[in-house]
Coordinates of C-alpha atoms and ligand atoms in Angstrom, one line a residue:
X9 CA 58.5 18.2 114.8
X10 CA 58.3 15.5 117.3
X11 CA 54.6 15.6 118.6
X12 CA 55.2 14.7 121.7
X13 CA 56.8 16.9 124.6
X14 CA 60.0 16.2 126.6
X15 CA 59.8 17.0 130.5
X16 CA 62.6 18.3 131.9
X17 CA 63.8 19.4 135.1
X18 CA 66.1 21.9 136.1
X19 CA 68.1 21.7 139.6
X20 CA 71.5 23.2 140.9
X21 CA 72.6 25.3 144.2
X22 CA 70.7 28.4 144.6
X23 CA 72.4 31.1 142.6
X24 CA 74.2 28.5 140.1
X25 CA 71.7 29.7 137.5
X26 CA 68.6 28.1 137.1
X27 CA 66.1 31.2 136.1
X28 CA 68.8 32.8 134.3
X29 CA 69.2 29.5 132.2
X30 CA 65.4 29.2 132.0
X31 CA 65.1 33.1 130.8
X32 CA 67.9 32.4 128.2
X33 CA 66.1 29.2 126.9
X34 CA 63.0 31.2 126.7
X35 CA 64.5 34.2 124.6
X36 CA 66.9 32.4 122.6
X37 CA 64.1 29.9 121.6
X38 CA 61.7 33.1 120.9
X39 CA 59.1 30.8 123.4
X40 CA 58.2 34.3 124.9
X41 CA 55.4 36.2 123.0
X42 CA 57.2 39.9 121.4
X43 CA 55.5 42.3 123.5
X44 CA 56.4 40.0 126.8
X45 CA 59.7 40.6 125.5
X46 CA 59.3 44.2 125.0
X47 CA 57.7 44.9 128.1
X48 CA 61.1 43.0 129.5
X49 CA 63.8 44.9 128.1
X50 CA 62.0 48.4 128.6
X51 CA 61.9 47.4 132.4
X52 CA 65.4 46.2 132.5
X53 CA 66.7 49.7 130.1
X54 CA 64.4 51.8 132.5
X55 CA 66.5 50.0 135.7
X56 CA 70.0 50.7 133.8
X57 CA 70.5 46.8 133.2
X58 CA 71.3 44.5 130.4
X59 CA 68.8 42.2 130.0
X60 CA 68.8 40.5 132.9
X61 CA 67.3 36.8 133.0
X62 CA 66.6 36.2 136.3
X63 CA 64.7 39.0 135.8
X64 CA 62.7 37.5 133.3
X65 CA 62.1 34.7 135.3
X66 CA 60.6 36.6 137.9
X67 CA 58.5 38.6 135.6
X68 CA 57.0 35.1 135.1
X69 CA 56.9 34.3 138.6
X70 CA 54.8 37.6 139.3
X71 CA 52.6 36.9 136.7
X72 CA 51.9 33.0 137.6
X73 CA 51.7 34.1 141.5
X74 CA 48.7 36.4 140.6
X75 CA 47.0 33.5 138.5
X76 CA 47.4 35.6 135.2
X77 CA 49.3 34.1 131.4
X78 CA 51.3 31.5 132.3
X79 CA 50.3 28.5 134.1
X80 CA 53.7 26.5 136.5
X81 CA 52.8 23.5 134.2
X82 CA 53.2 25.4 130.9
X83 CA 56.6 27.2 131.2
X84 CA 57.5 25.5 127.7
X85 CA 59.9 26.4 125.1
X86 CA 60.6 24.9 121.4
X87 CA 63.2 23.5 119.4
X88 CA 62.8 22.2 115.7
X89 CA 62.6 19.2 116.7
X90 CA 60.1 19.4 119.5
X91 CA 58.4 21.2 122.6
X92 CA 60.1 21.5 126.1
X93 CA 58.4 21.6 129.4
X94 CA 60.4 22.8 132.1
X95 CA 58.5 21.2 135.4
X96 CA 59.0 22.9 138.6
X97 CA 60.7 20.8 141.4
X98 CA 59.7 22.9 144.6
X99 CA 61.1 21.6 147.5
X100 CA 62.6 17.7 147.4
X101 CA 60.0 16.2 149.2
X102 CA 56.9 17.5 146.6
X103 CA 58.9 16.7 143.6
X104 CA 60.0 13.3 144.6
X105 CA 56.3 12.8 145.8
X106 CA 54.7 14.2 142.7
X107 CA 57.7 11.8 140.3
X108 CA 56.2 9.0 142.6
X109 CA 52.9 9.3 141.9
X110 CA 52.9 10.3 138.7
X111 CA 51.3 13.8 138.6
X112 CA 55.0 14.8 136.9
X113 CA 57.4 12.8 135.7
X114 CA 61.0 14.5 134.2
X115 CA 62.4 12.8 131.7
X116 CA 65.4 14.2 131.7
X117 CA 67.6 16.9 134.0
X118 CA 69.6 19.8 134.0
X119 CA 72.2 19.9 136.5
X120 CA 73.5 23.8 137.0
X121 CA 76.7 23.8 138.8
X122 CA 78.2 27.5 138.8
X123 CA 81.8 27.1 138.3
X124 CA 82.8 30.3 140.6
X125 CA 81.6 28.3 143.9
X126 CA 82.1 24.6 142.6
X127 CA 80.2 22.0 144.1
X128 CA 77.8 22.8 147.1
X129 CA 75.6 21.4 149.3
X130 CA 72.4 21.2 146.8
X131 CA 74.4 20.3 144.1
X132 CA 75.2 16.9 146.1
X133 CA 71.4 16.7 147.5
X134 CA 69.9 17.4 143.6
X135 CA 72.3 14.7 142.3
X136 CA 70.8 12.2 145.2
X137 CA 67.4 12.9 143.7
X138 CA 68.7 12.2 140.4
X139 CA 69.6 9.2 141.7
X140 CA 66.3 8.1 143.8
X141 CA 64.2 8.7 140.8
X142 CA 66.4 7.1 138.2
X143 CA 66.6 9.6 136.0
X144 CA 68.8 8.8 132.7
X145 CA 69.2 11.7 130.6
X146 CA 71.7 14.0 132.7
X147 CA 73.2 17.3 131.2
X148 CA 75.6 18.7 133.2
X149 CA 76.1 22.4 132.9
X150 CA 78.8 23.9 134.4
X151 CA 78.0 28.0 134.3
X152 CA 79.0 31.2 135.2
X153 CA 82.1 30.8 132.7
X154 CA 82.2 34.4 131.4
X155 CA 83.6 35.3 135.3
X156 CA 86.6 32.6 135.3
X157 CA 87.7 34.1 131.6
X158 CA 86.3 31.1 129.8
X159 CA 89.2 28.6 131.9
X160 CA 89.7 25.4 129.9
X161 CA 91.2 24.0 132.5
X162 CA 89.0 25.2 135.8
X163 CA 86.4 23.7 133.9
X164 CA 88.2 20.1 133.5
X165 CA 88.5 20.2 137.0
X166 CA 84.6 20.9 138.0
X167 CA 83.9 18.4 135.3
X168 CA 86.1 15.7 136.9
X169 CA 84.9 16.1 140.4
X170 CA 80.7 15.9 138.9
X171 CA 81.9 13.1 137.4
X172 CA 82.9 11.5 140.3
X173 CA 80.1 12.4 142.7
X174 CA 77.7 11.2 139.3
X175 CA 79.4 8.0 139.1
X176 CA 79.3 7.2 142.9
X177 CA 75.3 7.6 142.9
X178 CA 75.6 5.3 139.5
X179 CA 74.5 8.3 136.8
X180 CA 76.8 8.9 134.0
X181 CA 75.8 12.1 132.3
X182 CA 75.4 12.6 128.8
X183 CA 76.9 15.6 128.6
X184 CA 78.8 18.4 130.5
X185 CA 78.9 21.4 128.6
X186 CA 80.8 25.0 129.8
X187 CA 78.5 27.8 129.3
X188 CA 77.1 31.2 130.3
X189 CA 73.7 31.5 130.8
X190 CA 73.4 35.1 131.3
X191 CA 75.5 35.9 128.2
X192 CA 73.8 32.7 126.1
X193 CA 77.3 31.1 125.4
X194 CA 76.7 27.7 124.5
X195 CA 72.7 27.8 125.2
X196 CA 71.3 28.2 122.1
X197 CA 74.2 29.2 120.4
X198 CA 77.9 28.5 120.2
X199 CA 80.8 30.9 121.1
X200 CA 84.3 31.6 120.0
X201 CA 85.4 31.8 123.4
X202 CA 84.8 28.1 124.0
X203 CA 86.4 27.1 121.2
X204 CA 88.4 24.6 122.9
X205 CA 85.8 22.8 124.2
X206 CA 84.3 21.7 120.4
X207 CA 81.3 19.4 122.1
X208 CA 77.1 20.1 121.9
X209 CA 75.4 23.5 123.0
X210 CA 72.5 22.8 125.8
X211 CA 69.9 22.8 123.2
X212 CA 71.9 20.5 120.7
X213 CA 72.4 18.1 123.9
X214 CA 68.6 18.3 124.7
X215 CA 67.4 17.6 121.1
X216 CA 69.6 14.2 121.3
X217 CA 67.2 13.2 124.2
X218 CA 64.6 10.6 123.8
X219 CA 61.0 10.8 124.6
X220 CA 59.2 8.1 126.6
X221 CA 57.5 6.6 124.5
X222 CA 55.4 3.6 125.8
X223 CA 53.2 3.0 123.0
X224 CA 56.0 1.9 121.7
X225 CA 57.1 -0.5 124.3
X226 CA 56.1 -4.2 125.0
X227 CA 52.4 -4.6 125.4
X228 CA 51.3 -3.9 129.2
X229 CA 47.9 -4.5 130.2
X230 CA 47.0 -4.9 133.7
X231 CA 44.0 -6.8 134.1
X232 CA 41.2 -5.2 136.8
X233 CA 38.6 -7.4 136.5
X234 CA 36.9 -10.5 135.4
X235 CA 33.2 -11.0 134.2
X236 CA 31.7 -13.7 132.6
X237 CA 28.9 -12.9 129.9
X238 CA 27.2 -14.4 127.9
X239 CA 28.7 -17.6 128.8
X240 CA 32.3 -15.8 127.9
X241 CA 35.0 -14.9 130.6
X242 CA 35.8 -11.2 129.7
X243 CA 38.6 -9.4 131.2
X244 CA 38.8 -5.4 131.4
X245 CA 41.9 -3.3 132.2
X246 CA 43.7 -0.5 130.8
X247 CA 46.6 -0.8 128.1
X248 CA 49.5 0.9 129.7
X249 CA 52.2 0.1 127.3
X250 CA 52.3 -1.2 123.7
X251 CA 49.0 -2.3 122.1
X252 CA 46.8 -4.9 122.2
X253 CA 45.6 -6.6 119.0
X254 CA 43.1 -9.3 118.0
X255 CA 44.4 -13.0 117.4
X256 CA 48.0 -11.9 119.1
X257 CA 49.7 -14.0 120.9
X258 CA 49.8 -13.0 124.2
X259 CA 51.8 -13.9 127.9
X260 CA 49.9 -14.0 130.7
X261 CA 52.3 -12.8 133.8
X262 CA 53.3 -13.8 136.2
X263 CA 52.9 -17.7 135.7
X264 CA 54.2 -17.0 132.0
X265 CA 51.2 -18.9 130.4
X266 CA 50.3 -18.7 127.4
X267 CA 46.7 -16.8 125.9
X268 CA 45.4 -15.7 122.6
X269 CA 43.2 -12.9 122.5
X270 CA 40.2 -13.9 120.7
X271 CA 38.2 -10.5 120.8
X272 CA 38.9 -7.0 122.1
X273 CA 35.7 -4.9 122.8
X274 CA 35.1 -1.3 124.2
X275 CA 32.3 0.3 125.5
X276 CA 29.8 0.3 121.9
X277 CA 32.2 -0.6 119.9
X278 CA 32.7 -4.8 119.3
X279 CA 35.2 -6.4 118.1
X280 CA 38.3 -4.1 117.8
X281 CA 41.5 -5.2 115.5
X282 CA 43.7 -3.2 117.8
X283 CA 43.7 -1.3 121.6
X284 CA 46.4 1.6 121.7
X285 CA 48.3 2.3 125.0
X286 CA 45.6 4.2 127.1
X287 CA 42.5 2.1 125.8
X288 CA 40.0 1.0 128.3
X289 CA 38.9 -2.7 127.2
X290 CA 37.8 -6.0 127.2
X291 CA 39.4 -9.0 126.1
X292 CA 38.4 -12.6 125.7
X293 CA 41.4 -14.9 125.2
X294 CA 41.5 -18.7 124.7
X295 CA 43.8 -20.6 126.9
X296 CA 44.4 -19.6 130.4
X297 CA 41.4 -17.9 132.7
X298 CA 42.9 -14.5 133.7
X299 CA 42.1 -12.6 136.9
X300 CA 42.6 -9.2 138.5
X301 CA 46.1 -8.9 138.7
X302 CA 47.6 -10.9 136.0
X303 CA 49.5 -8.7 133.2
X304 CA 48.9 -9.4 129.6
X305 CA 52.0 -9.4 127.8
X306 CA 54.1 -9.6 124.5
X307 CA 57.2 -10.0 125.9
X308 CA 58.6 -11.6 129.2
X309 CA 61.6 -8.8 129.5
X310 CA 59.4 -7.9 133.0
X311 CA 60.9 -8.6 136.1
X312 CA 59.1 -11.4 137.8
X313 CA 59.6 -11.8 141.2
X314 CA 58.8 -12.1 144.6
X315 CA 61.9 -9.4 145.8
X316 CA 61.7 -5.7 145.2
X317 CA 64.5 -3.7 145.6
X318 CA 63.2 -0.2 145.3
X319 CA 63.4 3.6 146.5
X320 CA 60.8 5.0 148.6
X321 CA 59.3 7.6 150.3
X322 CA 57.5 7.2 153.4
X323 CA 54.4 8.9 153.8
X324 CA 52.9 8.9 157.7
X325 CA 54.1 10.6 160.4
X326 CA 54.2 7.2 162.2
X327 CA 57.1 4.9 162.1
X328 CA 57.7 1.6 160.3
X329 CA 59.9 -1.0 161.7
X330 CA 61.1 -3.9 159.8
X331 CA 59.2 -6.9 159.4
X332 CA 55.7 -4.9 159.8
X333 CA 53.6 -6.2 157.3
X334 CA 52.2 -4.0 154.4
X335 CA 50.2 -4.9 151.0
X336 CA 52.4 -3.8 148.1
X337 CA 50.1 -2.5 144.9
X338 CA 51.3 -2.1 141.2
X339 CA 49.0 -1.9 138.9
X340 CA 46.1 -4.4 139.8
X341 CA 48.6 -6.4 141.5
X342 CA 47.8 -6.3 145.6
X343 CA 50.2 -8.9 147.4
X344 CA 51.2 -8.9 151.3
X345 CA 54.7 -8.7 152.0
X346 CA 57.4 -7.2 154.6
X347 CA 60.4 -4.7 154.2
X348 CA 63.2 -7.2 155.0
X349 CA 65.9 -4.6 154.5
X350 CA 66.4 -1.2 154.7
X351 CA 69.9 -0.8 152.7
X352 CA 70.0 3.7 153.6
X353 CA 67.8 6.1 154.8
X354 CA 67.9 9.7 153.8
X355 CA 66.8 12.8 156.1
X356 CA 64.4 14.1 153.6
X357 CA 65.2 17.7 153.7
X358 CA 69.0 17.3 153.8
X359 CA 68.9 14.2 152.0
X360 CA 71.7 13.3 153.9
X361 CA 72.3 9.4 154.5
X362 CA 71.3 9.0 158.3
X363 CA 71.8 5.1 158.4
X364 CA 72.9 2.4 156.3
X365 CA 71.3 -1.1 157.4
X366 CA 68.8 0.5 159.6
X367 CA 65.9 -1.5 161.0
X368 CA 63.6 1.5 161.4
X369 CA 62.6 4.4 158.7
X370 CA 60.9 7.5 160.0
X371 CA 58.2 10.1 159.6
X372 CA 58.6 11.3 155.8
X373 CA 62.2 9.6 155.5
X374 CA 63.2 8.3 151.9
X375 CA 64.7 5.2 151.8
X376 CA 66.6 2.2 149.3
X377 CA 64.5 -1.0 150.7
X378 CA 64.2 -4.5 149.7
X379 CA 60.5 -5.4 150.2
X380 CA 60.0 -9.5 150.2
X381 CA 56.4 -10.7 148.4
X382 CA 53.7 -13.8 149.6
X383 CA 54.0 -14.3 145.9
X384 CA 55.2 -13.3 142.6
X385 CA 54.5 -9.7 140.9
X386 CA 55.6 -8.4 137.5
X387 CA 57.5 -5.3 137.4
X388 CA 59.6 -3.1 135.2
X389 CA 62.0 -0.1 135.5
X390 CA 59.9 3.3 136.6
X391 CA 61.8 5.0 133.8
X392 CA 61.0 2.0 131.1
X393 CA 57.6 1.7 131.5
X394 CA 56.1 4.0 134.9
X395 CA 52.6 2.2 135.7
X396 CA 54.5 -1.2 136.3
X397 CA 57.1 0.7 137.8
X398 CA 55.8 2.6 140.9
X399 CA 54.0 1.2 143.7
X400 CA 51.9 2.1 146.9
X401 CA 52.6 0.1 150.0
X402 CA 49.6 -0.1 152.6
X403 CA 49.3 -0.8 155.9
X404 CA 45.9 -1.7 157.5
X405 CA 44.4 -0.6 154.4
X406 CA 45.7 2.6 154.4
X407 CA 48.4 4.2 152.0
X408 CA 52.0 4.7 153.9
X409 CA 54.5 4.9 151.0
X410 CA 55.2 5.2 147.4
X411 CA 57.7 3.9 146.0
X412 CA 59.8 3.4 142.3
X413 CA 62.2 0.6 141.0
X414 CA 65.1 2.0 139.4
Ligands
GDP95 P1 69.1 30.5 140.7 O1 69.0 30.9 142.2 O2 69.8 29.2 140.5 O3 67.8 30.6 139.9 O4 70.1 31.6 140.1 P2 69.8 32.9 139.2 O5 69.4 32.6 137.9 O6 68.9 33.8 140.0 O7 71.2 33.6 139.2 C1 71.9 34.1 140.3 C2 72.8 35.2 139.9 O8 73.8 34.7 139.0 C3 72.1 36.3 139.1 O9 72.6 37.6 139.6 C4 72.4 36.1 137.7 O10 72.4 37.3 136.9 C5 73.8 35.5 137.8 N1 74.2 34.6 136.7 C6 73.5 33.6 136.2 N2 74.1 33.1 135.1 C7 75.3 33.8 135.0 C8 76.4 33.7 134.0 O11 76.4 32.8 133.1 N3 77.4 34.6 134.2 C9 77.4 35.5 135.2 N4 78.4 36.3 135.3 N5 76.3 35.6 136.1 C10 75.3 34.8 135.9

């Protein structure tokens, strides 16, 4: 069992099938306790209905709205191979808002796409925000396929047409998979009635997912700031990726010098041999004189540059037109810089493209910018390593927008 969780969202036209899939993931898992489940099928007997997932779902939903056993954040159900939590995206604007800043961040995503009705309207917008956030790990899941007799080839043709709408918004899913959520064809378990299509079952396609693991990653640490002590320059900051050891070579980004760290120390305990990711320390190297801002690093895979070409999401009711300056912040990086072009905006509730090349972007608007830098940051993709991938941008010392480089 993996012992860390994978966060997963799950998005698709209202009706497609999203709480009857999360119901069916939930049962078929056994991630409901028995008398829940008891207490579910009574109700549903008592009403004259099969089980009924949706139903299930909303059982939750009751519960959660009155504060009682499950918490939104812990609608979670388990594989062998590890835990699932199923985040809530609301509306567009607090998911993408909450992906930005970090409160949630989905891993992966669960496109519903009922096969009945085809593609819709939120089936386009959700695969938009697939896109904006960057998001890898697609599943499509093309349901409902009990009602068109279990079509082989209806189902080549939804998958075809996904495809293409995917590919135009540059995401190639992982998988699209014919199933029936309400009967748990192809969830959980496989079915003789999809025999032709011979491929993964949701769960199988989910378990093939990777974690983000950024201990694992290049070492990442942001320096916040200097002291000197003792006659020694110390420099404290958090390790966001990797670790940090003692006598390690190290980068120091952006100018690409090169440090060793001579001692890592934490608060009462001296000389460390090694600072996991999330360690708050301080480090003495030998070689260059860091400052706030600089990124310790083992690698120089980041992206160092003084052009950003990134997603965001503007946050004040006021306008921004190009050109207006604005402090970008990653990490303890803080330089001035401009938009210089605004390549699309998108009406944030429709997420409808309202300009390409624009020179203005408007009151909660999400938009694909290039922002142009005084000076040289280091960056890397949101979905490699998230702290050096999302940004604030100020304006007069006040925050205006997040943002995410994809
Ligand atoms: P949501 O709005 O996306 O959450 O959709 P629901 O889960 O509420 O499902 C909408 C309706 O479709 C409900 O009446 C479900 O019972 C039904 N439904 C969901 N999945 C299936 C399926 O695989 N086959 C059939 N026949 N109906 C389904």
């Amino acid at each position: 069992m993996e012992e860390r969780s994978l966060h997963l969202v799950i998005v698709g036209h209202v009706d497609h099938g999203k709480s009857t899939l999360v119901g069916r993931l939930l049962f078929d898992t056994g991630s409901l306790p028995p008398e829940k489940m008891e207490d579910i099928k009574r109700v549903c007997e008592s009403m004259g209905k099969e089980l009924d997932f949706a139903y299930v779902m909303d059982n939750l939903e009751e519960e959660r709205s009155k504060g009682i056993t499950i918490d939104i954040a812990h609608t979670f159900f388990m594989t062998k191979k590890r835990r699932y939590v199923i985040i809530d995206a609301p509306g567009h604007k607090e998911f993408l808002k909450n992906m930005i800043s970090g409160t949630s961040q989905a891993e992966a995503a669960l496109l519903l796409v009922d096969i009945s009705r085809g593609i819709q309207d939120q089936t386009l917008r959700h695969c938009h925000i697939l896109s904006l956030l960057g998001i890898k790990q697609v599943v499509v899941l093309v349901n409902k396929m009990d009602l068109v007799d279990y079509s082989e080839s209806l189902f080549k043709d939804v998958e075809e047409r996904i495809g293409t709408v995917l590919a135009g918004l540059n995401i190639k899913p992982s998988f699209i998979i014919p199933l029936s959520a309400s009967k748990g064809e192809n969830v959980a378990n496989k079915t003789e009635k999809l025999s032709w299509y011979g491929g993964q079952t949701v769960l199988e396609a989910l378990d093939s997912f990777s974690t983000l693991k950024v201990e694992e990653k290049g070492l990442r640490f942001p320096v916040q700031d200097c002291y000197s002590f003792d006659g020694q320059d110390i420099a404290v900051g958090r390790v966001e990726a990797g670790s940090l050891k003692k006598g390690q070579e190290v980068f120091i980004l952006p100018q690409k010098s090169k440090a060793r760290v001579i001692e890592i120390k934490k608060f009462q305990e001296d000389d460390m041999a090694v600072a996991p990711t999330g360690d708050c320390v301080g480090i003495i190297t030998e070689g260059v004189k860091l400052k706030r801002g600089n990124i310790v690093s083992d690698d120089t895979r980041s992206d160092i540059t003084d052009t950003i070409r990134a997603n965001i999401f503007w946050m004040i009711d006021k306008e921004y037109k190009l050109g207006i300056p604005l402090t970008f912040k990653c990490a303890t990086q803080e330089v001035q810089g401009r938009i210089e072009r605004i390549y699309k905006r998108f009406d944030p509730a429709q997420l409808e493209v309202v300009e390409n090349d624009s020179s203005v972007i408007m009151p909660a608007e999400i938009a694909e910018v290039e922002i142009k830098l005084d000076s040289q940051v280091t960056v890397d993709k949101f979905s490699d390593i998230p702290e050096l991938g999302r940004f604030v941008l100020e304006h007069a010392g006040y925050p205006v927008a997040g943002g995410i480089i994809i």
